[in-house]
C-alpha cells in the first residue's frame, strides 16, 4: 500500500486476479486460500470467488477471510447459475491485466500459476492453458475411467469440429489477458461449463496459446458438478460455435427436449389409440402429456440457470400449460384435418407436434422462463 501526496491510501496495483466460481464448496475455501498465499508469494494478486448462492453459505467463509485480507473478494450471484457466466462476471469485475480461472475443488495445481504467469510475461501469447494431457500432465488421479474416456472424446470433438489448437480445450484451469475477454464478452455464452473452449472458438482471429502441464488431483471435499445436463450443454456449445453462433446453445437444448417431446407425444398417442379412444381425444391428451414432459425437462436442462423450484415450479407449469393450450388447440385441429384426409396416425400426430413445438418455444423464452423471473 502506498500514500499519495493527497494523503489517500492506495492499494498496490494487482497484476494477477484469480477467478474461482463456486457452488457448495465451503470446506475447500480456507485450504485453497492458504495454498494461493504460498504459491503466489511475491506477486501482486487477488482472488475473486464468484458464488452461485450456495446452500452451504460458501460466500460467508470468503467474506470472513476478506476481513483480514483485502486480496480476497466475493461476488454472490442470486437467481443466476452457470460456471461460464460466473467466470465471465468475475473476470469483468477486476482491473488486473491478467486473469487466471481455476476450480475451488483443489483438483487444480495452484503451484503452476507462477509458471503460467511467467509465460504470459515473457511471451506474446493471449492465454496459457494448464493441460492434463501434456508431457508431464495427468488426469488419471482425478478422473475415473468413464470420465477419462468422456473427457478425451469431448476433446476430440472440439479439435475436429472447431479446429481448436490445444491439447486440453476442456480445461477449467487457464490464464488469459483480461483485455481479450473484454473484447470477446458479447460473444461468450453464460451457459455451460467450458468457458475456455468458448473463448478460443469465439475469437475472430487465431489466438496464440501456450501450455503448462499439471497433474489433475482427486477431489477431497464436495461432489462433482458433472451430470447429463453438463454434457448436453457442451454439445449445445459445440453446435453453436460450429454454426458461427447462428444457433444458440439454449436453442439446441430446446430442440433436443422438443425431440424427446415428439417421442413422448407419439408414444402416448399410439397407446391411447390402441386403448380404443377416438383420435381427437387421444391427440389432445398426447399433446398435453408432451407439454408436461417438455416443461419438466426444459426446467432441468434448457433453463437450468433460471430453474423454477418448489411452488414456482408448479406455477410455472400452470403458466406454461395455459399458454401451450393454444398450441394444443391449433395442433389438434391441424392434425385432425391431416388424419381425415390421410389416415396415417404418425403423420397427423407429427403435424400437430410441430405446431405445438413452435408455440412452446415462444412461450418458454418470453414468458415462463423470462430472465426477470
Short mmCIF file of C-alpha atoms in Angstrom, two decimals:
data_model
loop_
_atom_site.label_atom_id
_atom_site.label_comp_id
_atom_site.label_asym_id
_atom_site.label_seq_id
_atom_site.Cartn_x
_atom_site.Cartn_y
_atom_site.Cartn_z
CA UNK A 1 0.00 0.00 0.00
CA UNK A 2 1.26 3.49 -0.85
CA UNK A 3 0.31 7.02 0.28
CA UNK A 4 -0.33 9.72 -2.34
CA UNK A 5 0.51 13.41 -1.94
CA UNK A 6 -3.10 14.00 -1.00
CA UNK A 7 -2.68 11.57 1.87
CA UNK A 8 -5.01 9.00 0.34
CA UNK A 9 -4.08 5.35 0.87
CA UNK A 10 -3.92 3.33 -2.33
CA UNK A 11 -3.69 -0.41 -2.84
CA UNK A 12 -0.75 -1.75 -4.81
CA UNK A 13 -1.88 -2.39 -8.36
CA UNK A 14 -2.86 -6.01 -8.88
CA UNK A 15 -1.08 -7.88 -11.66
CA UNK A 16 -2.94 -11.20 -11.40
CA UNK A 17 -6.54 -11.87 -10.48
CA UNK A 18 -7.59 -15.45 -9.78
CA UNK A 19 -11.28 -16.04 -10.52
CA UNK A 20 -12.85 -19.08 -8.85
CA UNK A 21 -16.51 -20.00 -9.46
CA UNK A 22 -18.11 -21.79 -6.51
CA UNK A 23 -21.24 -23.71 -5.64
CA UNK A 24 -21.33 -25.56 -2.32
CA UNK A 25 -17.54 -25.53 -1.81
CA UNK A 26 -17.47 -24.26 1.79
CA UNK A 27 -14.95 -26.81 3.07
CA UNK A 28 -12.47 -26.07 0.27
CA UNK A 29 -12.20 -22.28 0.64
CA UNK A 30 -9.75 -22.00 3.57
CA UNK A 31 -7.24 -24.61 2.32
CA UNK A 32 -7.42 -23.14 -1.19
CA UNK A 33 -6.67 -19.61 0.04
CA UNK A 34 -3.74 -20.91 2.10
CA UNK A 35 -2.35 -22.65 -0.98
CA UNK A 36 -2.74 -19.49 -3.09
CA UNK A 37 -0.89 -17.41 -0.49
CA UNK A 38 2.04 -19.83 -0.57
CA UNK A 39 2.08 -20.24 -4.35
CA UNK A 40 1.80 -16.53 -5.20
CA UNK A 41 4.26 -15.09 -2.67
CA UNK A 42 5.97 -12.03 -4.13
CA UNK A 43 3.23 -11.44 -6.73
CA UNK A 44 0.60 -8.69 -6.57
CA UNK A 45 -2.54 -10.82 -6.69
CA UNK A 46 -6.15 -11.06 -5.66
CA UNK A 47 -8.73 -13.84 -5.66
CA UNK A 48 -12.37 -13.39 -6.58
CA UNK A 49 -14.80 -16.13 -5.56
CA UNK A 50 -17.98 -15.94 -7.64
CA UNK A 51 -20.64 -17.88 -5.78
CA UNK A 52 -23.95 -19.02 -7.26
CA UNK A 53 -25.81 -18.53 -3.94
CA UNK A 54 -24.58 -21.81 -2.43
CA UNK A 55 -26.83 -23.64 0.01
CA UNK A 56 -23.85 -24.24 2.32
CA UNK A 57 -23.12 -20.49 2.62
CA UNK A 58 -19.77 -20.69 0.87
CA UNK A 59 -19.79 -16.93 0.45
CA UNK A 60 -19.83 -16.42 4.24
CA UNK A 61 -16.47 -18.18 4.57
CA UNK A 62 -15.00 -15.99 1.83
CA UNK A 63 -16.30 -12.80 3.47
CA UNK A 64 -14.87 -13.82 6.82
CA UNK A 65 -11.43 -14.30 5.25
CA UNK A 66 -11.69 -10.99 3.43
CA UNK A 67 -11.92 -9.12 6.74
CA UNK A 68 -8.24 -9.88 7.36
CA UNK A 69 -7.01 -9.99 3.75
CA UNK A 70 -8.22 -7.40 1.26
CA UNK A 71 -6.89 -9.50 -1.61
CA UNK A 72 -9.86 -11.83 -1.10
CA UNK A 73 -13.21 -10.81 -2.61
CA UNK A 74 -16.61 -12.41 -3.05
CA UNK A 75 -19.38 -11.95 -5.60
CA UNK A 76 -22.71 -13.53 -4.70
CA UNK A 77 -24.97 -14.22 -7.67
CA UNK A 78 -28.69 -14.58 -6.94
CA UNK A 79 -31.10 -16.17 -9.44
CA UNK A 80 -28.18 -16.78 -11.80
CA UNK A 81 -26.46 -20.10 -12.34
CA UNK A 82 -23.70 -21.47 -14.52
CA UNK A 83 -19.94 -21.78 -14.33
CA UNK A 84 -19.29 -19.93 -17.59
CA UNK A 85 -21.39 -16.95 -16.53
CA UNK A 86 -19.75 -16.87 -13.11
CA UNK A 87 -16.27 -16.86 -14.66
CA UNK A 88 -17.19 -14.10 -17.08
CA UNK A 89 -18.68 -11.95 -14.31
CA UNK A 90 -15.59 -12.39 -12.16
CA UNK A 91 -13.18 -11.57 -14.98
CA UNK A 92 -15.05 -8.42 -15.94
CA UNK A 93 -15.09 -7.24 -12.31
CA UNK A 94 -11.32 -6.93 -11.99
CA UNK A 95 -8.88 -4.31 -13.22
CA UNK A 96 -5.94 -6.74 -13.22
CA UNK A 97 -4.39 -7.11 -16.71
CA UNK A 98 -4.03 -10.90 -16.36
CA UNK A 99 -6.68 -13.27 -15.03
CA UNK A 100 -6.47 -16.93 -14.08
CA UNK A 101 -9.52 -19.19 -13.85
CA UNK A 102 -9.49 -22.31 -11.71
CA UNK A 103 -11.88 -24.52 -9.74
CA UNK A 104 -12.45 -24.45 -6.00
CA UNK A 105 -12.30 -28.22 -5.55
CA UNK A 106 -8.48 -28.35 -5.03
CA UNK A 107 -8.03 -30.53 -8.13
CA UNK A 108 -6.12 -27.81 -9.99
CA UNK A 109 -2.44 -27.39 -9.09
CA UNK A 110 -2.09 -23.81 -7.85
CA UNK A 111 1.72 -24.09 -7.86
CA UNK A 112 1.60 -23.91 -11.69
CA UNK A 113 0.22 -20.37 -11.56
CA UNK A 114 3.67 -18.81 -11.28
CA UNK A 115 4.93 -20.67 -14.37
CA UNK A 116 1.80 -19.67 -16.26
CA UNK A 117 2.29 -16.03 -15.27
CA UNK A 118 5.95 -16.15 -16.28
CA UNK A 119 4.91 -17.41 -19.71
CA UNK A 120 2.35 -14.62 -20.04
CA UNK A 121 5.02 -12.05 -19.11
CA UNK A 122 7.77 -13.31 -21.39
CA UNK A 123 5.84 -14.34 -24.49
CA UNK A 124 3.46 -12.58 -26.83
CA UNK A 125 0.65 -15.00 -26.20
CA UNK A 126 -3.02 -14.46 -25.44
CA UNK A 127 -3.64 -17.26 -22.98
CA UNK A 128 -1.99 -20.17 -21.22
CA UNK A 129 -3.81 -23.48 -20.81
CA UNK A 130 -2.96 -25.72 -17.87
CA UNK A 131 -3.22 -29.08 -19.61
CA UNK A 132 -3.80 -32.52 -18.16
CA UNK A 133 -2.56 -34.11 -21.39
CA UNK A 134 0.91 -32.57 -21.85
CA UNK A 135 4.22 -34.38 -21.37
CA UNK A 136 4.20 -34.06 -17.58
CA UNK A 137 0.44 -33.82 -17.14
CA UNK A 138 -2.03 -36.44 -15.99
CA UNK A 139 -5.74 -36.72 -15.34
CA UNK A 140 -5.67 -40.28 -14.04
CA UNK A 141 -5.77 -39.37 -10.35
CA UNK A 142 -8.76 -37.02 -10.66
CA UNK A 143 -10.86 -39.00 -13.17
CA UNK A 144 -12.27 -42.50 -13.11
CA UNK A 145 -12.10 -44.50 -16.34
CA UNK A 146 -15.52 -43.42 -17.57
CA UNK A 147 -14.85 -39.71 -17.06
CA UNK A 148 -11.37 -40.13 -18.56
CA UNK A 149 -12.84 -41.62 -21.73
CA UNK A 150 -15.59 -38.99 -21.84
CA UNK A 151 -13.09 -36.15 -21.47
CA UNK A 152 -10.91 -37.44 -24.28
CA UNK A 153 -13.96 -37.92 -26.52
CA UNK A 154 -15.09 -34.35 -25.84
CA UNK A 155 -11.60 -33.02 -26.61
CA UNK A 156 -11.54 -34.93 -29.90
CA UNK A 157 -14.91 -33.47 -30.91
CA UNK A 158 -13.76 -29.93 -30.15
CA UNK A 159 -10.49 -30.35 -32.03
CA UNK A 160 -12.18 -31.79 -35.13
CA UNK A 161 -15.31 -29.63 -35.33
CA UNK A 162 -13.85 -26.30 -34.21
CA UNK A 163 -10.18 -26.77 -35.20
CA UNK A 164 -9.05 -25.90 -31.68
CA UNK A 165 -5.25 -25.95 -31.41
CA UNK A 166 -4.60 -27.03 -27.81
CA UNK A 167 -4.24 -30.42 -26.15
CA UNK A 168 -6.85 -29.66 -23.47
CA UNK A 169 -9.65 -27.35 -24.68
CA UNK A 170 -11.86 -28.76 -21.91
CA UNK A 171 -9.55 -27.46 -19.17
CA UNK A 172 -11.11 -25.32 -16.46
CA UNK A 173 -7.65 -24.06 -15.47
CA UNK A 174 -6.17 -21.31 -17.63
CA UNK A 175 -4.73 -17.79 -17.66
CA UNK A 176 -5.76 -15.06 -20.08
CA UNK A 177 -5.36 -11.35 -20.80
CA UNK A 178 -8.39 -9.54 -19.43
CA UNK A 179 -8.40 -7.24 -22.49
CA UNK A 180 -9.14 -10.27 -24.66
CA UNK A 181 -12.18 -11.19 -22.55
CA UNK A 182 -13.35 -7.56 -22.68
CA UNK A 183 -13.32 -7.85 -26.46
CA UNK A 184 -14.99 -11.26 -26.68
CA UNK A 185 -17.51 -10.85 -23.84
CA UNK A 186 -20.54 -10.08 -26.09
CA UNK A 187 -19.94 -13.34 -27.98
CA UNK A 188 -19.46 -15.62 -24.98
CA UNK A 189 -22.22 -17.85 -23.67
CA UNK A 190 -23.15 -17.61 -19.99
CA UNK A 191 -24.44 -21.18 -20.10
CA UNK A 192 -22.37 -24.29 -19.72
CA UNK A 193 -19.14 -25.23 -18.01
CA UNK A 194 -16.47 -24.85 -20.70
CA UNK A 195 -15.62 -21.17 -20.99
CA UNK A 196 -12.09 -21.85 -22.30
CA UNK A 197 -13.42 -23.58 -25.42
CA UNK A 198 -15.89 -20.73 -25.90
CA UNK A 199 -13.10 -18.13 -25.68
CA UNK A 200 -10.90 -19.94 -28.20
CA UNK A 201 -13.76 -20.64 -30.64
CA UNK A 202 -15.23 -17.12 -30.38
CA UNK A 203 -12.04 -15.27 -31.31
CA UNK A 204 -12.24 -13.84 -34.87
CA UNK A 205 -8.50 -14.47 -35.29
CA UNK A 206 -6.42 -17.45 -34.15
CA UNK A 207 -5.14 -17.00 -30.61
CA UNK A 208 -1.56 -17.52 -29.53
CA UNK A 209 -1.85 -20.25 -26.92
CA UNK A 210 0.77 -21.57 -24.51
CA UNK A 211 0.51 -24.73 -22.42
CA UNK A 212 1.72 -25.76 -18.97
CA UNK A 213 1.30 -29.38 -17.86
CA UNK A 214 -0.09 -30.33 -14.46
CA UNK A 215 -1.38 -33.37 -12.60
CA UNK A 216 -5.14 -33.32 -12.02
CA UNK A 217 -5.72 -34.13 -8.36
CA UNK A 218 -8.54 -36.20 -6.84
CA UNK A 219 -11.37 -34.27 -5.19
CA UNK A 220 -11.23 -34.23 -1.37
CA UNK A 221 -14.42 -32.41 -0.33
CA UNK A 222 -17.75 -31.89 -2.06
CA UNK A 223 -19.21 -33.51 -5.13
CA UNK A 224 -18.56 -33.18 -8.85
CA UNK A 225 -20.97 -30.91 -10.75
CA UNK A 226 -20.76 -33.08 -13.88
CA UNK A 227 -24.12 -34.55 -14.87
CA UNK A 228 -26.18 -35.20 -18.01
CA UNK A 229 -27.14 -31.54 -18.33
CA UNK A 230 -23.46 -30.53 -18.49
CA UNK A 231 -22.92 -32.98 -21.36
CA UNK A 232 -25.92 -31.58 -23.24
CA UNK A 233 -24.76 -28.00 -22.66
CA UNK A 234 -21.36 -28.92 -24.08
CA UNK A 235 -22.98 -30.37 -27.21
CA UNK A 236 -25.03 -27.19 -27.49
CA UNK A 237 -21.86 -25.07 -27.29
CA UNK A 238 -20.19 -27.17 -29.99
CA UNK A 239 -23.15 -26.74 -32.36
CA UNK A 240 -23.39 -23.01 -31.59
CA UNK A 241 -19.73 -22.34 -32.36
CA UNK A 242 -19.72 -24.67 -35.36
CA UNK A 243 -22.67 -22.68 -36.79
CA UNK A 244 -20.91 -19.37 -36.17
CA UNK A 245 -23.32 -18.56 -33.33
CA UNK A 246 -26.33 -18.66 -35.66
CA UNK A 247 -27.76 -21.31 -33.36
CA UNK A 248 -27.57 -20.59 -29.62
CA UNK A 249 -26.72 -23.34 -27.10
CA UNK A 250 -30.13 -22.81 -25.49
CA UNK A 251 -31.86 -23.32 -28.83
CA UNK A 252 -30.00 -26.60 -29.31
CA UNK A 253 -31.09 -27.83 -25.88
CA UNK A 254 -34.66 -26.73 -26.51
CA UNK A 255 -34.61 -28.63 -29.79
CA UNK A 256 -33.31 -31.80 -28.12
CA UNK A 257 -36.01 -31.55 -25.46
CA UNK A 258 -38.56 -30.94 -28.19
CA UNK A 259 -37.38 -34.08 -29.98
CA UNK A 260 -37.90 -36.09 -26.81
CA UNK A 261 -41.34 -34.48 -26.56
CA UNK A 262 -42.19 -35.74 -30.04
CA UNK A 263 -41.29 -39.27 -28.95
CA UNK A 264 -43.39 -38.91 -25.79
CA UNK A 265 -46.25 -37.46 -27.85
CA UNK A 266 -46.29 -40.22 -30.46
CA UNK A 267 -45.90 -42.95 -27.84
CA UNK A 268 -48.83 -41.63 -25.80
CA UNK A 269 -50.94 -41.18 -28.94
CA UNK A 270 -50.31 -44.73 -30.08
CA UNK A 271 -51.14 -46.22 -26.68
CA UNK A 272 -54.40 -44.23 -26.41
CA UNK A 273 -55.47 -45.23 -29.92
CA UNK A 274 -54.74 -48.89 -29.14
CA UNK A 275 -56.84 -48.49 -25.99
CA UNK A 276 -59.82 -47.55 -28.18
CA UNK A 277 -60.03 -43.77 -27.65
CA UNK A 278 -61.09 -41.53 -30.53
CA UNK A 279 -58.32 -39.74 -32.40
CA UNK A 280 -59.18 -36.12 -31.40
CA UNK A 281 -59.29 -37.01 -27.68
CA UNK A 282 -56.14 -39.14 -27.98
CA UNK A 283 -54.28 -36.40 -29.81
CA UNK A 284 -55.22 -33.74 -27.24
CA UNK A 285 -54.17 -35.98 -24.34
CA UNK A 286 -50.89 -36.88 -26.07
CA UNK A 287 -50.08 -33.22 -26.68
CA UNK A 288 -50.77 -32.34 -23.04
CA UNK A 289 -48.52 -35.21 -21.93
CA UNK A 290 -45.75 -33.87 -24.16
CA UNK A 291 -46.25 -30.37 -22.74
CA UNK A 292 -45.69 -31.62 -19.17
CA UNK A 293 -42.65 -33.64 -20.28
CA UNK A 294 -41.16 -30.70 -22.17
CA UNK A 295 -41.73 -28.31 -19.27
CA UNK A 296 -40.03 -30.62 -16.77
CA UNK A 297 -37.00 -31.27 -18.99
CA UNK A 298 -36.61 -27.65 -20.06
CA UNK A 299 -36.74 -26.56 -16.44
CA UNK A 300 -33.96 -29.02 -15.56
CA UNK A 301 -31.80 -28.65 -18.68
CA UNK A 302 -32.51 -25.80 -21.08
CA UNK A 303 -33.26 -23.16 -18.46
CA UNK A 304 -31.28 -24.58 -15.55
CA UNK A 305 -29.81 -21.11 -14.91
CA UNK A 306 -33.39 -19.82 -14.41
CA UNK A 307 -34.74 -23.04 -12.90
CA UNK A 308 -38.04 -22.82 -11.05
CA UNK A 309 -38.23 -24.61 -7.68
CA UNK A 310 -40.96 -25.53 -5.23
CA UNK A 311 -44.13 -23.52 -5.63
CA UNK A 312 -42.62 -21.63 -8.57
CA UNK A 313 -42.22 -24.95 -10.39
CA UNK A 314 -45.96 -25.57 -10.07
CA UNK A 315 -46.95 -22.02 -11.01
CA UNK A 316 -44.58 -22.24 -13.96
CA UNK A 317 -46.21 -25.48 -15.08
CA UNK A 318 -49.66 -23.89 -14.85
CA UNK A 319 -48.47 -20.83 -16.76
CA UNK A 320 -46.66 -22.89 -19.38
CA UNK A 321 -49.63 -25.23 -19.84
CA UNK A 322 -52.08 -22.35 -20.10
CA UNK A 323 -50.19 -20.70 -22.94
CA UNK A 324 -49.39 -24.03 -24.56
CA UNK A 325 -53.10 -24.85 -24.60
CA UNK A 326 -53.34 -22.51 -27.58
CA UNK A 327 -50.83 -24.74 -29.33
CA UNK A 328 -52.76 -27.82 -28.25
CA UNK A 329 -55.99 -26.49 -29.79
CA UNK A 330 -54.26 -25.46 -33.01
CA UNK A 331 -52.24 -28.66 -33.19
CA UNK A 332 -55.29 -30.83 -32.59
CA UNK A 333 -57.22 -29.05 -35.33
CA UNK A 334 -54.38 -29.31 -37.88
CA UNK A 335 -53.63 -32.94 -37.09
CA UNK A 336 -57.32 -33.91 -37.19
CA UNK A 337 -57.54 -32.34 -40.66
CA UNK A 338 -54.49 -34.35 -41.71
CA UNK A 339 -55.99 -37.53 -40.30
CA UNK A 340 -59.31 -37.17 -42.12
CA UNK A 341 -57.53 -36.69 -45.47
CA UNK A 342 -54.67 -39.12 -44.91
CA UNK A 343 -55.36 -41.57 -42.06
CA UNK A 344 -51.73 -42.08 -41.12
CA UNK A 345 -51.68 -41.61 -37.34
CA UNK A 346 -47.95 -40.84 -37.13
CA UNK A 347 -48.04 -38.18 -39.89
CA UNK A 348 -51.06 -36.46 -38.37
CA UNK A 349 -49.53 -36.65 -34.92
CA UNK A 350 -46.24 -35.19 -36.18
CA UNK A 351 -48.03 -32.25 -37.81
CA UNK A 352 -49.73 -31.42 -34.53
CA UNK A 353 -46.47 -31.78 -32.62
CA UNK A 354 -44.70 -29.28 -34.92
CA UNK A 355 -47.43 -26.69 -34.35
CA UNK A 356 -47.26 -27.18 -30.60
CA UNK A 357 -43.44 -27.06 -30.51
CA UNK A 358 -43.28 -23.70 -32.26
CA UNK A 359 -45.70 -22.12 -29.83
CA UNK A 360 -43.96 -23.73 -26.85
CA UNK A 361 -40.64 -22.15 -27.78
CA UNK A 362 -42.16 -18.67 -27.90
CA UNK A 363 -43.89 -19.03 -24.54
CA UNK A 364 -40.79 -20.58 -22.92
CA UNK A 365 -38.40 -17.80 -23.87
CA UNK A 366 -40.72 -14.84 -23.43
CA UNK A 367 -42.95 -15.86 -20.54
CA UNK A 368 -42.27 -18.98 -18.49
CA UNK A 369 -38.50 -18.58 -18.03
CA UNK A 370 -38.10 -14.89 -18.75
CA UNK A 371 -34.87 -13.54 -17.24
CA UNK A 372 -36.60 -11.34 -14.69
CA UNK A 373 -38.24 -14.41 -13.19
#
